Short mmCIF file of C-alpha atoms and ligand atoms in Angstrom, two decimals:
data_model
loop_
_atom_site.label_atom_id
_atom_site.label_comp_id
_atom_site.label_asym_id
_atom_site.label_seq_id
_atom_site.Cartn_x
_atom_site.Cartn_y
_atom_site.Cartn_z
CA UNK A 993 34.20 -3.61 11.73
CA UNK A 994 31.92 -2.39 9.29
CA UNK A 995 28.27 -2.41 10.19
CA UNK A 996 25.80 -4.83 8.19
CA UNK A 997 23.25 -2.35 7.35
CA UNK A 998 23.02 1.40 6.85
CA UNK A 999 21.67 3.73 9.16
CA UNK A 1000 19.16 4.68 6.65
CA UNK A 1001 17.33 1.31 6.91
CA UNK A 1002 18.06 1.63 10.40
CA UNK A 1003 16.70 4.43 11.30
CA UNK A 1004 13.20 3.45 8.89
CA UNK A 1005 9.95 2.06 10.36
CA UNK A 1006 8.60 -0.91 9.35
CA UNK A 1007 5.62 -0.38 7.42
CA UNK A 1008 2.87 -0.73 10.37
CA UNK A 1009 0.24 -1.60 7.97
CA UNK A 1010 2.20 -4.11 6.14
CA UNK A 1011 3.32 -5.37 9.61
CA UNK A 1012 0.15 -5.83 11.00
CA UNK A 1013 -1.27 -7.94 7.92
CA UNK A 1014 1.69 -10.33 7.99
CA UNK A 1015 0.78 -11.10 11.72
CA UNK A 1016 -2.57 -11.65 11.13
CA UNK A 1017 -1.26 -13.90 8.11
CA UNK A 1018 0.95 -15.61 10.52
CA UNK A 1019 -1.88 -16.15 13.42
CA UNK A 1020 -4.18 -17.22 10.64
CA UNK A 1021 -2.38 -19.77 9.76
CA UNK A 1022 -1.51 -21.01 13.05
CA UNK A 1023 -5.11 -21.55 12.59
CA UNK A 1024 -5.72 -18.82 14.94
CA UNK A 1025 -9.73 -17.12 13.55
CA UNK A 1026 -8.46 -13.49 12.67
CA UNK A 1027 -10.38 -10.89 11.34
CA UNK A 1028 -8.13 -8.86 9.38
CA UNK A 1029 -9.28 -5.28 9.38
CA UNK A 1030 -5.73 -4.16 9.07
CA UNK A 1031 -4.83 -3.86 5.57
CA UNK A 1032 -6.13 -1.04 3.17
CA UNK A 1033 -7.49 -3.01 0.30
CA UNK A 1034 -10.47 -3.70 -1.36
CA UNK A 1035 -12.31 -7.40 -0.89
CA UNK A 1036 -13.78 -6.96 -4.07
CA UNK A 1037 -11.84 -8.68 -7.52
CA UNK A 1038 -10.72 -6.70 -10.31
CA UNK A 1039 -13.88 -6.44 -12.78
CA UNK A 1040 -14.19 -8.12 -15.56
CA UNK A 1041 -13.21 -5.75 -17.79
CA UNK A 1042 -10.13 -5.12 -16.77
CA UNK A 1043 -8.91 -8.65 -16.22
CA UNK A 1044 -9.75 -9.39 -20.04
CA UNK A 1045 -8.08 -5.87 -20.88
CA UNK A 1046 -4.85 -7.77 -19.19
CA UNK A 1047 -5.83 -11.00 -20.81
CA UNK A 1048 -5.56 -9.65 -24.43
CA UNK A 1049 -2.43 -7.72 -23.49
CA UNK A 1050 -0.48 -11.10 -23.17
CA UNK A 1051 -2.11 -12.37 -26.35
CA UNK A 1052 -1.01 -9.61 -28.08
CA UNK A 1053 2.62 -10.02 -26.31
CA UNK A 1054 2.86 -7.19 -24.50
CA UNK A 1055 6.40 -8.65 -23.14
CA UNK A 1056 9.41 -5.89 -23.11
CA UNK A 1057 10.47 -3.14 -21.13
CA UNK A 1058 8.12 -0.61 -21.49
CA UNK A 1059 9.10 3.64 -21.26
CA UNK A 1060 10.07 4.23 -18.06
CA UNK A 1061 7.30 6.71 -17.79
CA UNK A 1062 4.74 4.57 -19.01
CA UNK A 1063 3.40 3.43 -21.87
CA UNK A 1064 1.77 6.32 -24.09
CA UNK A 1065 -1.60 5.55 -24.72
CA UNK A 1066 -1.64 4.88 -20.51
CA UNK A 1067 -0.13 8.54 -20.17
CA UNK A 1068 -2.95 9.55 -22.49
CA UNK A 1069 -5.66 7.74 -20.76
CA UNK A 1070 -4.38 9.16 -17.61
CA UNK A 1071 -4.81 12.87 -18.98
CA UNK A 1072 -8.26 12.46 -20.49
CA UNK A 1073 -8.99 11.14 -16.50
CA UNK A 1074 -7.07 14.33 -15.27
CA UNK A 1075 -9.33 16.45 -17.50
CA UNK A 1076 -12.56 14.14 -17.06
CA UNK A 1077 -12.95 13.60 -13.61
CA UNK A 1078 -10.39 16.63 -12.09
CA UNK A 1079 -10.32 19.40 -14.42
CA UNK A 1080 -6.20 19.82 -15.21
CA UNK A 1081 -4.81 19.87 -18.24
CA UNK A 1082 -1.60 17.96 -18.11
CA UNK A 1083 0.82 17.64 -21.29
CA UNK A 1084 2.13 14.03 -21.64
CA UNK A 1085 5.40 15.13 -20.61
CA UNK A 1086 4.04 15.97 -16.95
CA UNK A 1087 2.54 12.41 -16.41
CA UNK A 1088 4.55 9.03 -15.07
CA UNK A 1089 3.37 5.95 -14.56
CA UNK A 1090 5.43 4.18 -11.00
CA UNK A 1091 4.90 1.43 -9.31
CA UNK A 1092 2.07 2.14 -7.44
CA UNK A 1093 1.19 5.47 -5.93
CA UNK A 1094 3.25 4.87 -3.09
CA UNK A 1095 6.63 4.72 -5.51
CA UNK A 1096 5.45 8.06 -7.37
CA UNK A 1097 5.31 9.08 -3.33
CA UNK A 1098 8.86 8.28 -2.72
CA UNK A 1099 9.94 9.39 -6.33
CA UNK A 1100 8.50 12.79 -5.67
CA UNK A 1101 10.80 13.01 -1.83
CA UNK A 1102 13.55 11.70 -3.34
CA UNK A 1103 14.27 14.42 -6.28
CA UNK A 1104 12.67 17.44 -4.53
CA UNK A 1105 13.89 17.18 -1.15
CA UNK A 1106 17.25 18.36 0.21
CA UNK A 1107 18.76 17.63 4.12
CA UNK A 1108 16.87 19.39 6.28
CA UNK A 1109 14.01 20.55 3.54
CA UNK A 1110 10.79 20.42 5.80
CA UNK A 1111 7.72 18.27 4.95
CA UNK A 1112 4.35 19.30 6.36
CA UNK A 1113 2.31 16.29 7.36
CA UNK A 1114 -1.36 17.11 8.82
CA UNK A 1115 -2.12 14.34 11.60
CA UNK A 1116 -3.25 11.77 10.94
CA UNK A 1117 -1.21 11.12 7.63
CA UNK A 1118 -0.75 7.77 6.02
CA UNK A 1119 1.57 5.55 7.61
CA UNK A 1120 4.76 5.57 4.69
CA UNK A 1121 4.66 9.67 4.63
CA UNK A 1122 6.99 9.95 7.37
CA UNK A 1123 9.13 7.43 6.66
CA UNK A 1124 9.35 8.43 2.70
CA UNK A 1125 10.38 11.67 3.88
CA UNK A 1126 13.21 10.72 6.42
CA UNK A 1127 14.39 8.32 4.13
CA UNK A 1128 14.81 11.19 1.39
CA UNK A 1129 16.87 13.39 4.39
CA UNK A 1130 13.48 15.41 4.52
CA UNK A 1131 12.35 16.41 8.19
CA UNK A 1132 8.81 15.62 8.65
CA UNK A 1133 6.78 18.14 10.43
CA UNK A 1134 3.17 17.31 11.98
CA UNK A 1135 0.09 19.21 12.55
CA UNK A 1136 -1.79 17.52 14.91
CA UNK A 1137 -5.29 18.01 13.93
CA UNK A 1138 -8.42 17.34 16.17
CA UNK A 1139 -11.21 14.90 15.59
CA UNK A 1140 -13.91 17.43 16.46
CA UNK A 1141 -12.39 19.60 13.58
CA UNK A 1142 -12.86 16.39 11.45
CA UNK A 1143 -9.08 15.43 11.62
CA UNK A 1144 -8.74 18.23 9.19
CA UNK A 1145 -6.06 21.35 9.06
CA UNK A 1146 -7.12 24.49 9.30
CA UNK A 1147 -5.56 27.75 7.71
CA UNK A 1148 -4.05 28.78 10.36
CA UNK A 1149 -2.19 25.41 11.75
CA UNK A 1150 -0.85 25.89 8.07
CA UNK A 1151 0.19 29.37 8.67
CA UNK A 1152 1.20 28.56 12.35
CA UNK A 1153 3.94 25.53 10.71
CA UNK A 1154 5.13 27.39 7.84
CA UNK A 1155 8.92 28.24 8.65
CA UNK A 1156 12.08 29.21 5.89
CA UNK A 1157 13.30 25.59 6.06
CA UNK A 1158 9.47 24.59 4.59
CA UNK A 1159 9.78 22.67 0.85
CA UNK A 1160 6.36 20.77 0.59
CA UNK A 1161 3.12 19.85 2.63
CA UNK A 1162 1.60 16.37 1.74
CA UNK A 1163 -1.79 15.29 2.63
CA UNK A 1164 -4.36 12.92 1.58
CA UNK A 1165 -7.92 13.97 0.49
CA UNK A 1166 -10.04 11.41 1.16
CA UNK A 1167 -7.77 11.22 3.77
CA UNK A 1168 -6.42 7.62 4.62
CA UNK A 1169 -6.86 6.91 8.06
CA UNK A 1170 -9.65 9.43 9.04
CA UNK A 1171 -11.26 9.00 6.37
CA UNK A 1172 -11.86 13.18 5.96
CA UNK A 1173 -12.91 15.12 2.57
CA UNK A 1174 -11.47 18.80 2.20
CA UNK A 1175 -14.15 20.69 0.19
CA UNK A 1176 -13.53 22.55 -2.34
CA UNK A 1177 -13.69 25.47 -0.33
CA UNK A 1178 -11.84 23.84 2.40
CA UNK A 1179 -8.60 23.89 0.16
CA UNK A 1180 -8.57 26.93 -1.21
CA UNK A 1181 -8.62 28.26 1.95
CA UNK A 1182 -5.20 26.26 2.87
CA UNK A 1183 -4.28 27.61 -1.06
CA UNK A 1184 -4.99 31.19 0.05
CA UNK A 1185 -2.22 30.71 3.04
CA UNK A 1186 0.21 28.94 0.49
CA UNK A 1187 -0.32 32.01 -2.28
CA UNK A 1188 1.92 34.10 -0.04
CA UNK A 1189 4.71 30.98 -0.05
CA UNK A 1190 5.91 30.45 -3.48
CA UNK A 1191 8.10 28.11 -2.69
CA UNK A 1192 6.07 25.54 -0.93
CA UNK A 1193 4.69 22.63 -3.16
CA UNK A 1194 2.16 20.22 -2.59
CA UNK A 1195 1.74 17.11 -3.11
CA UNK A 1196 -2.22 16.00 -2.92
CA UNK A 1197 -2.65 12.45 -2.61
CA UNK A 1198 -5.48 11.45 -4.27
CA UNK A 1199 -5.83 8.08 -4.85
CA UNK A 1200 -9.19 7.55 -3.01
CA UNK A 1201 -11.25 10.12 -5.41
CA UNK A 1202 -13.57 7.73 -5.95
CA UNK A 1203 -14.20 6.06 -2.41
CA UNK A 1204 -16.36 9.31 -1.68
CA UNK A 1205 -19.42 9.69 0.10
CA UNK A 1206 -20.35 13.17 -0.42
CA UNK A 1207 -19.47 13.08 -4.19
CA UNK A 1208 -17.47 16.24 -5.56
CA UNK A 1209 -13.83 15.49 -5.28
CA UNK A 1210 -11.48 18.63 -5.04
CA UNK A 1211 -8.19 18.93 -6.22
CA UNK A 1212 -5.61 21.00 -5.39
CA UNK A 1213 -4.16 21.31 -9.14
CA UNK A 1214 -7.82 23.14 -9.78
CA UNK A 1215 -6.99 25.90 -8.31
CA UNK A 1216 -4.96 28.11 -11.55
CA UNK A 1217 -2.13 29.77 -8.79
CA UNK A 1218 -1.31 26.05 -7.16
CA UNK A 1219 -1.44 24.01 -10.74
CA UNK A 1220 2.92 25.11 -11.10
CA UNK A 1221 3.25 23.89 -7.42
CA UNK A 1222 1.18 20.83 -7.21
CA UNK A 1223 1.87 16.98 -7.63
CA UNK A 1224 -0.92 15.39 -8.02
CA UNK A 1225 -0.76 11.98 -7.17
CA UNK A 1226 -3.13 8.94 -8.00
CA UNK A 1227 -3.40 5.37 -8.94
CA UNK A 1228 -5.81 2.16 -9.66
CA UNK A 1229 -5.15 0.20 -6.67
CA UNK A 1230 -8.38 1.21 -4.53
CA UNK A 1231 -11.23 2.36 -6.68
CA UNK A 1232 -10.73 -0.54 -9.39
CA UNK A 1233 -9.38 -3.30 -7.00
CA UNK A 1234 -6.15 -3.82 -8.28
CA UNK A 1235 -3.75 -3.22 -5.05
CA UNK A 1236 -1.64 -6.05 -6.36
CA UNK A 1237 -1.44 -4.92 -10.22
CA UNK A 1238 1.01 -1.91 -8.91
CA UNK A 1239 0.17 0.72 -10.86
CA UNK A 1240 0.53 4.46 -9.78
CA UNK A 1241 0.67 7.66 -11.66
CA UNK A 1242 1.12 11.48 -11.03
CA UNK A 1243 0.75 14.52 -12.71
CA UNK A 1244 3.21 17.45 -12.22
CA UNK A 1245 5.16 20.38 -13.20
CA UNK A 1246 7.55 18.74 -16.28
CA UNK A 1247 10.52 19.19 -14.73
CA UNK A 1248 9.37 17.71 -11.38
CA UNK A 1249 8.17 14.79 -13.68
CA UNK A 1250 11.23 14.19 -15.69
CA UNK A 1251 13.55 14.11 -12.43
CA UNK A 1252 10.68 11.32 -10.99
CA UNK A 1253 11.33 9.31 -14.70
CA UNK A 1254 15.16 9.87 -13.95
CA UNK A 1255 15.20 8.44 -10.64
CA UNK A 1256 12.79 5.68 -11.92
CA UNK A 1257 14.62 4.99 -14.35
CA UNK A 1258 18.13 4.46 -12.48
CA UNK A 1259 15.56 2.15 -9.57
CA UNK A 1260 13.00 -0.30 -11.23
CA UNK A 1261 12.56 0.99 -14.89
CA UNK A 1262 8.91 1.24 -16.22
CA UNK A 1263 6.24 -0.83 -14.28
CA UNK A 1264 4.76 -4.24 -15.56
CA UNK A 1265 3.78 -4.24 -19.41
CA UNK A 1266 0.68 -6.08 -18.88
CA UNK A 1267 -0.77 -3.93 -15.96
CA UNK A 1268 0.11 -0.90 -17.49
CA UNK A 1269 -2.25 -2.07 -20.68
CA UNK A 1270 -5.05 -2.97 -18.07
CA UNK A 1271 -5.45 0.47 -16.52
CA UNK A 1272 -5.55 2.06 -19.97
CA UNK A 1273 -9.30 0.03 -20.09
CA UNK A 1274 -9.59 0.93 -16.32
CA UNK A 1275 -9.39 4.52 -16.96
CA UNK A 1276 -10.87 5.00 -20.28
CA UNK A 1277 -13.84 3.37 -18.56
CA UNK A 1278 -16.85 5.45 -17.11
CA UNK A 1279 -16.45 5.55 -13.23
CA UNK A 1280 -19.60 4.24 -12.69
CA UNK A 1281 -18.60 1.03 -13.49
CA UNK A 1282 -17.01 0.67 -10.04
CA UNK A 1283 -19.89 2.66 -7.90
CA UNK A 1284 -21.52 -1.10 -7.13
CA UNK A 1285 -17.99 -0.93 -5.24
CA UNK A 1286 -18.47 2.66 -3.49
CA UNK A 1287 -22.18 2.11 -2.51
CA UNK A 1288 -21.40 -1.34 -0.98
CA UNK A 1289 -18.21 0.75 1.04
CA UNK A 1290 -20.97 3.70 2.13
CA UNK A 1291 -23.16 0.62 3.54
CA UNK A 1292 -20.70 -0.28 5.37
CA UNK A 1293 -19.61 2.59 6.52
CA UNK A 1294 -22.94 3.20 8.36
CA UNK A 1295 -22.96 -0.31 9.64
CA UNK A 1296 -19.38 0.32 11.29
CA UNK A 1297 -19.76 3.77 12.57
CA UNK A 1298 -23.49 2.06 13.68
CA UNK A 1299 -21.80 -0.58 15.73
CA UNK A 1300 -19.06 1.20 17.22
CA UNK A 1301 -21.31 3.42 18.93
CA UNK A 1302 -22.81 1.51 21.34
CA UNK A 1303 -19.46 0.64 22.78
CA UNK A 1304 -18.47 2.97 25.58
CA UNK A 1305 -14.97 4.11 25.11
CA UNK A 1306 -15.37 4.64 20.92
CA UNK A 1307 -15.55 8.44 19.69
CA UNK A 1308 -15.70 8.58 16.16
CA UNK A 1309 -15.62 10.98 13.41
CA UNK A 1310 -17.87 10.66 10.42
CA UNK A 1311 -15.55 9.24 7.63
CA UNK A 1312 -16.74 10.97 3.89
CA UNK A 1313 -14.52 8.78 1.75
CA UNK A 1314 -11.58 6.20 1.82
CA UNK A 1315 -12.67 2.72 4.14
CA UNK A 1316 -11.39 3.28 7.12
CA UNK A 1317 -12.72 4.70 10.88
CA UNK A 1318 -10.29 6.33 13.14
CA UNK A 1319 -11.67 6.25 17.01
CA UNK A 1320 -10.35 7.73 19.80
CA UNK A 1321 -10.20 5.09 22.23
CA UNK A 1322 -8.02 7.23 25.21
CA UNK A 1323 -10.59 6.05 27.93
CA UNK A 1324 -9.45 2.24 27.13
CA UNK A 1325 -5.70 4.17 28.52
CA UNK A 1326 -4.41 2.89 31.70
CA UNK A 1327 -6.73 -0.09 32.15
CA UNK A 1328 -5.23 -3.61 32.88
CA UNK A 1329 -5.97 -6.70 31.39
CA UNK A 1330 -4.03 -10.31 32.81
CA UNK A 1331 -1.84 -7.59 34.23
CA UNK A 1332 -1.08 -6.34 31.37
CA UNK A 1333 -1.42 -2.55 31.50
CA UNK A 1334 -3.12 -0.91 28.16
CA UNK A 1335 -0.90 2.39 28.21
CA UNK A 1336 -1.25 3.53 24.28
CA UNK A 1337 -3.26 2.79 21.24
CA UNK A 1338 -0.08 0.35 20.10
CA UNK A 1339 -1.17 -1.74 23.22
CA UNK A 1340 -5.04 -1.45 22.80
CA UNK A 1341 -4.64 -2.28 19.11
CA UNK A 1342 -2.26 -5.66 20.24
CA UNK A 1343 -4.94 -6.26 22.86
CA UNK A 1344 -8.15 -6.59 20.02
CA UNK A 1345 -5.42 -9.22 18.07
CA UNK A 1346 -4.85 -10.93 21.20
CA UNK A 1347 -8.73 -10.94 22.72
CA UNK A 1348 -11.02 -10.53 20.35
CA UNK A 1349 -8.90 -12.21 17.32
CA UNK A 1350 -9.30 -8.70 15.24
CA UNK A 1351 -6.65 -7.17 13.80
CA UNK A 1352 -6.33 -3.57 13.62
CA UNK A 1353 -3.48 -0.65 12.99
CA UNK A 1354 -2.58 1.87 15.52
CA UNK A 1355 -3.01 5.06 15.42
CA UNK A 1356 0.66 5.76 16.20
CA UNK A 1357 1.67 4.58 12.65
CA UNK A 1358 -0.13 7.44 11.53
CA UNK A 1359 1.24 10.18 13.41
CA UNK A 1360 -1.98 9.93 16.34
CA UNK A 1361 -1.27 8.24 19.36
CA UNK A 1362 -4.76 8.04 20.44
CA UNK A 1363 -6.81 6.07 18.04
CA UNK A 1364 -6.42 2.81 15.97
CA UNK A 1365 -7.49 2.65 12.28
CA UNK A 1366 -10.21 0.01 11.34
CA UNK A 1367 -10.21 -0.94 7.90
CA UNK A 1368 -14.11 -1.41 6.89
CA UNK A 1369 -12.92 -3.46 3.68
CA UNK A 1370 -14.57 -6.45 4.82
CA UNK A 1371 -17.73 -8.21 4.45
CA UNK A 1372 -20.72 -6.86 6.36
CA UNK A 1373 -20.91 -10.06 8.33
CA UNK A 1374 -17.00 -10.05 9.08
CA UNK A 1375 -17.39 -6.34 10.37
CA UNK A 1376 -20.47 -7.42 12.75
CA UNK A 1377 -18.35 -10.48 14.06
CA UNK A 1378 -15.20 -8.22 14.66
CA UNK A 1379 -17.43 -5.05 16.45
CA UNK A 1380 -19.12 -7.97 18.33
CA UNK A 1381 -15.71 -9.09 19.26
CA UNK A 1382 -14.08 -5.69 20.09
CA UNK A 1383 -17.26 -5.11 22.40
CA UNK A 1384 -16.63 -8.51 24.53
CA UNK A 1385 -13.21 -7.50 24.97
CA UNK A 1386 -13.58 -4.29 25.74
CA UNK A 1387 -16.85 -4.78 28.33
N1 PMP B 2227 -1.50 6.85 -0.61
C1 PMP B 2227 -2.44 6.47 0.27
C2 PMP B 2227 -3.15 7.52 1.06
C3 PMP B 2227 -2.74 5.10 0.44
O1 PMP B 2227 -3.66 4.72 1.33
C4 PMP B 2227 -2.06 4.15 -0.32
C5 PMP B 2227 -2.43 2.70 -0.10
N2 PMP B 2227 -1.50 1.79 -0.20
C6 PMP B 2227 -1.07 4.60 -1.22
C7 PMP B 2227 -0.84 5.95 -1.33
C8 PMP B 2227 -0.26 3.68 -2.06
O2 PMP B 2227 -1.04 3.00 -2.98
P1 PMP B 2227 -0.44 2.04 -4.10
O3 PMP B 2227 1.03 2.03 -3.93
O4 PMP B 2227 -1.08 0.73 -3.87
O5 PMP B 2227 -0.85 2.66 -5.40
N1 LIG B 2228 -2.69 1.79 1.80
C1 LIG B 2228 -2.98 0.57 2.45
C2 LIG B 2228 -3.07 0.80 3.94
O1 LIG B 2228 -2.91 1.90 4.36
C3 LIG B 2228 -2.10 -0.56 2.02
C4 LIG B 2228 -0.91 -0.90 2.85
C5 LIG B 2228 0.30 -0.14 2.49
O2 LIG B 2228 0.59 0.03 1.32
O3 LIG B 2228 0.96 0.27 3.45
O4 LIG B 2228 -3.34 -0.13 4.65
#
């Protein structure tokens, strides 16, 4: 008999992040009193700005399919960014709009890797890498970093997972979930390993730029011998607000961008018409507009990190950008609770839904079995009601 479903959706994970929000959803409105610190997404709105920027756009009956690359004053407002805020120089031709970030992700696998082509992921990575990659016949290949190295790679894990059957290394600077910054001179230091590998490309995820603590962003696409070999990768949906608008965009070698607009084009066509004429105000706007948004994240940030230190079993790193925090909690391993025995972060992170009515993602989903992610996206009081929870349930 033939089977239902392919192997390839078989053989995926379900989003964890996604996965955890829906059951908090769900327990919510059970009328269970979650605190969802699960998803990734700002709790601010979309500024003003930018909602009339999509207001006008329907006025002015922006209705029909739009170029399946994007719209060209977007593709121009995206290289003045590039040039603005990064310092590459992209040629229209090199830019397309997706989706979101996370379809220019799965773009990028799906026309650059081959069966077998290895992906280097540094640990922790953000949850849909792996999956993205196995779904594209990719094999995904983790460096398991340490969190008293920051969570970051060094040189010579790079060097040390390097092999013939190597195509790409992705990574995410601010990283999303540890919430880690590469310096400047952090990544050419991983560039100086990848000189002597022409063949490797990167793909530098960069879509929390803004949510930075230590201000100066680094890109990889900088750096004159990694601009040919670089995708960089980048989007609205965090900085400005606008997870739900679904707009993405990446800048890359041309022929590495026309194969994404290929693929795109044969898959969901150009994203929405009216979003598309949004970010074109979002971008051509000075960032400061949104740094009421950052500071407010860097508060909380301390308050977190603040809070989770007076709780024995908590080690944390300190975060630089993104909004998450990524403890270790090992010592919570192989303690019982109702009889149930806590033997992995997947069962600590169930056990703060279950006790303490907080909602959480663990660290599994992101290639570390021995943290959970806490998404600091909330209000300050909502974060002091969920540590105060997590500390009752964990005492
Ligand atoms: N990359 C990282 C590191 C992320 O955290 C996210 C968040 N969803 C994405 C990509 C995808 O973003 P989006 O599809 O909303 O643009
Ligand atoms: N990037 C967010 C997160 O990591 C959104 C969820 C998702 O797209 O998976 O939670």
């Amino acid at each position: 008999m033939n089977q239902l479903l392919s192997e390839r959706i078989l053989n995926m994970a379900t989003s964890a992040t996604l996965a955890m929000a829906a059951k908090a959803r769900e327990l919510k409105a059970e009328g269970k009193d979650i605190i969802g610190l699960s998803l990734g997404e700002p709790d601010f709105n979309t500024p003003e700005f930018i909602k009339d920027a999509a207001k006008t756009a329907i006025d002015e009956d922006y209705n029909s399919y739009t170029p399946v690359d994007g719209y060209a004053e977007l593709k121009q407002a995206i290289i003045t960014k590039f040039k603005r805020d990064n310092n590459i120089s992209y040629q229209p031709s090199q830019i397309v709009v997706s989706t979101g970030a996370k379809q220019c992700l799965a773009n990028v696998a799906l026309v650059m890797l081959n069966e077998g082509d290895e992906v280097i992921l540094p640990c922790p990575y953000w949850v849909s890498y792996a999956d993205i990659v196995k779904l594209s016949d990719g094999v995904p290949v983790e460096v398991v970093t340490s969190i008293e190295n920051d969570f970051k790679m060094t040189p010579q894990q790079l060097e040390a997972a390097i092999t013939p059957k190597t195509k790409m290394i992705w990574f995410s600077s601010p990283c999303n979930p540890s919430g880690s910054v590469y310096s400047k001179s952090e990544l050419r230091a991983l560039a100086d390993v990848l000189k002597n590998y022409p063949n490797i490309y990167i793909v530098s995820d960069e879509i929390y730029e803004h949510i930075n603590f230590v201000g100066g962003h680094a890109s990889m696409a900088e750096f004159e011998d990694m601009y040919d070999r670089t995708i960089t990768i980048n989007g609205v949906s965090k900085a400005f607000a606008m997870t739900g608008w679904r707009i993405g965009f990446l800048g890359a070698p041309e022929a590495i961008a026309r194969a994404c607009n290929k693929m795109q084009g044969q898959i969901t066509s150009g994203a929405n018409c009216i979003a598309q004429r949004a970010v074109i105000t979002a971008l051509e706007a000075s960032p400061t507009k949104v740094q009421y948004m950052i500071d407010e994240f860097k508060v909380r940030r301390d308050l977190i990190l603040g809070l989770l230190k007076d709780i024995d079993g908590f080690t944390c790193n300190t975060p630089e950008g993104a909004f998450y925090v990524f403890p270790d909690v090992t010592a919570f391993f192989g303690k019982t609770f109702n009889g149930t025995l806590i033997k992995n972060a997947t069962d600590f992170s169930l056990y703060l839904l279950e006790a303490a009515l907080v909602a959480t993602v663990t660290g599994d989903a992101f290639g570390n079995p021995n943290c959970i992610r806490i998404s600091y996206a909330a209000s300050q009081d909502q974060i002091i009601e969920a540590v105060n929870r997590i500390k009752k349930a964990v005492s």
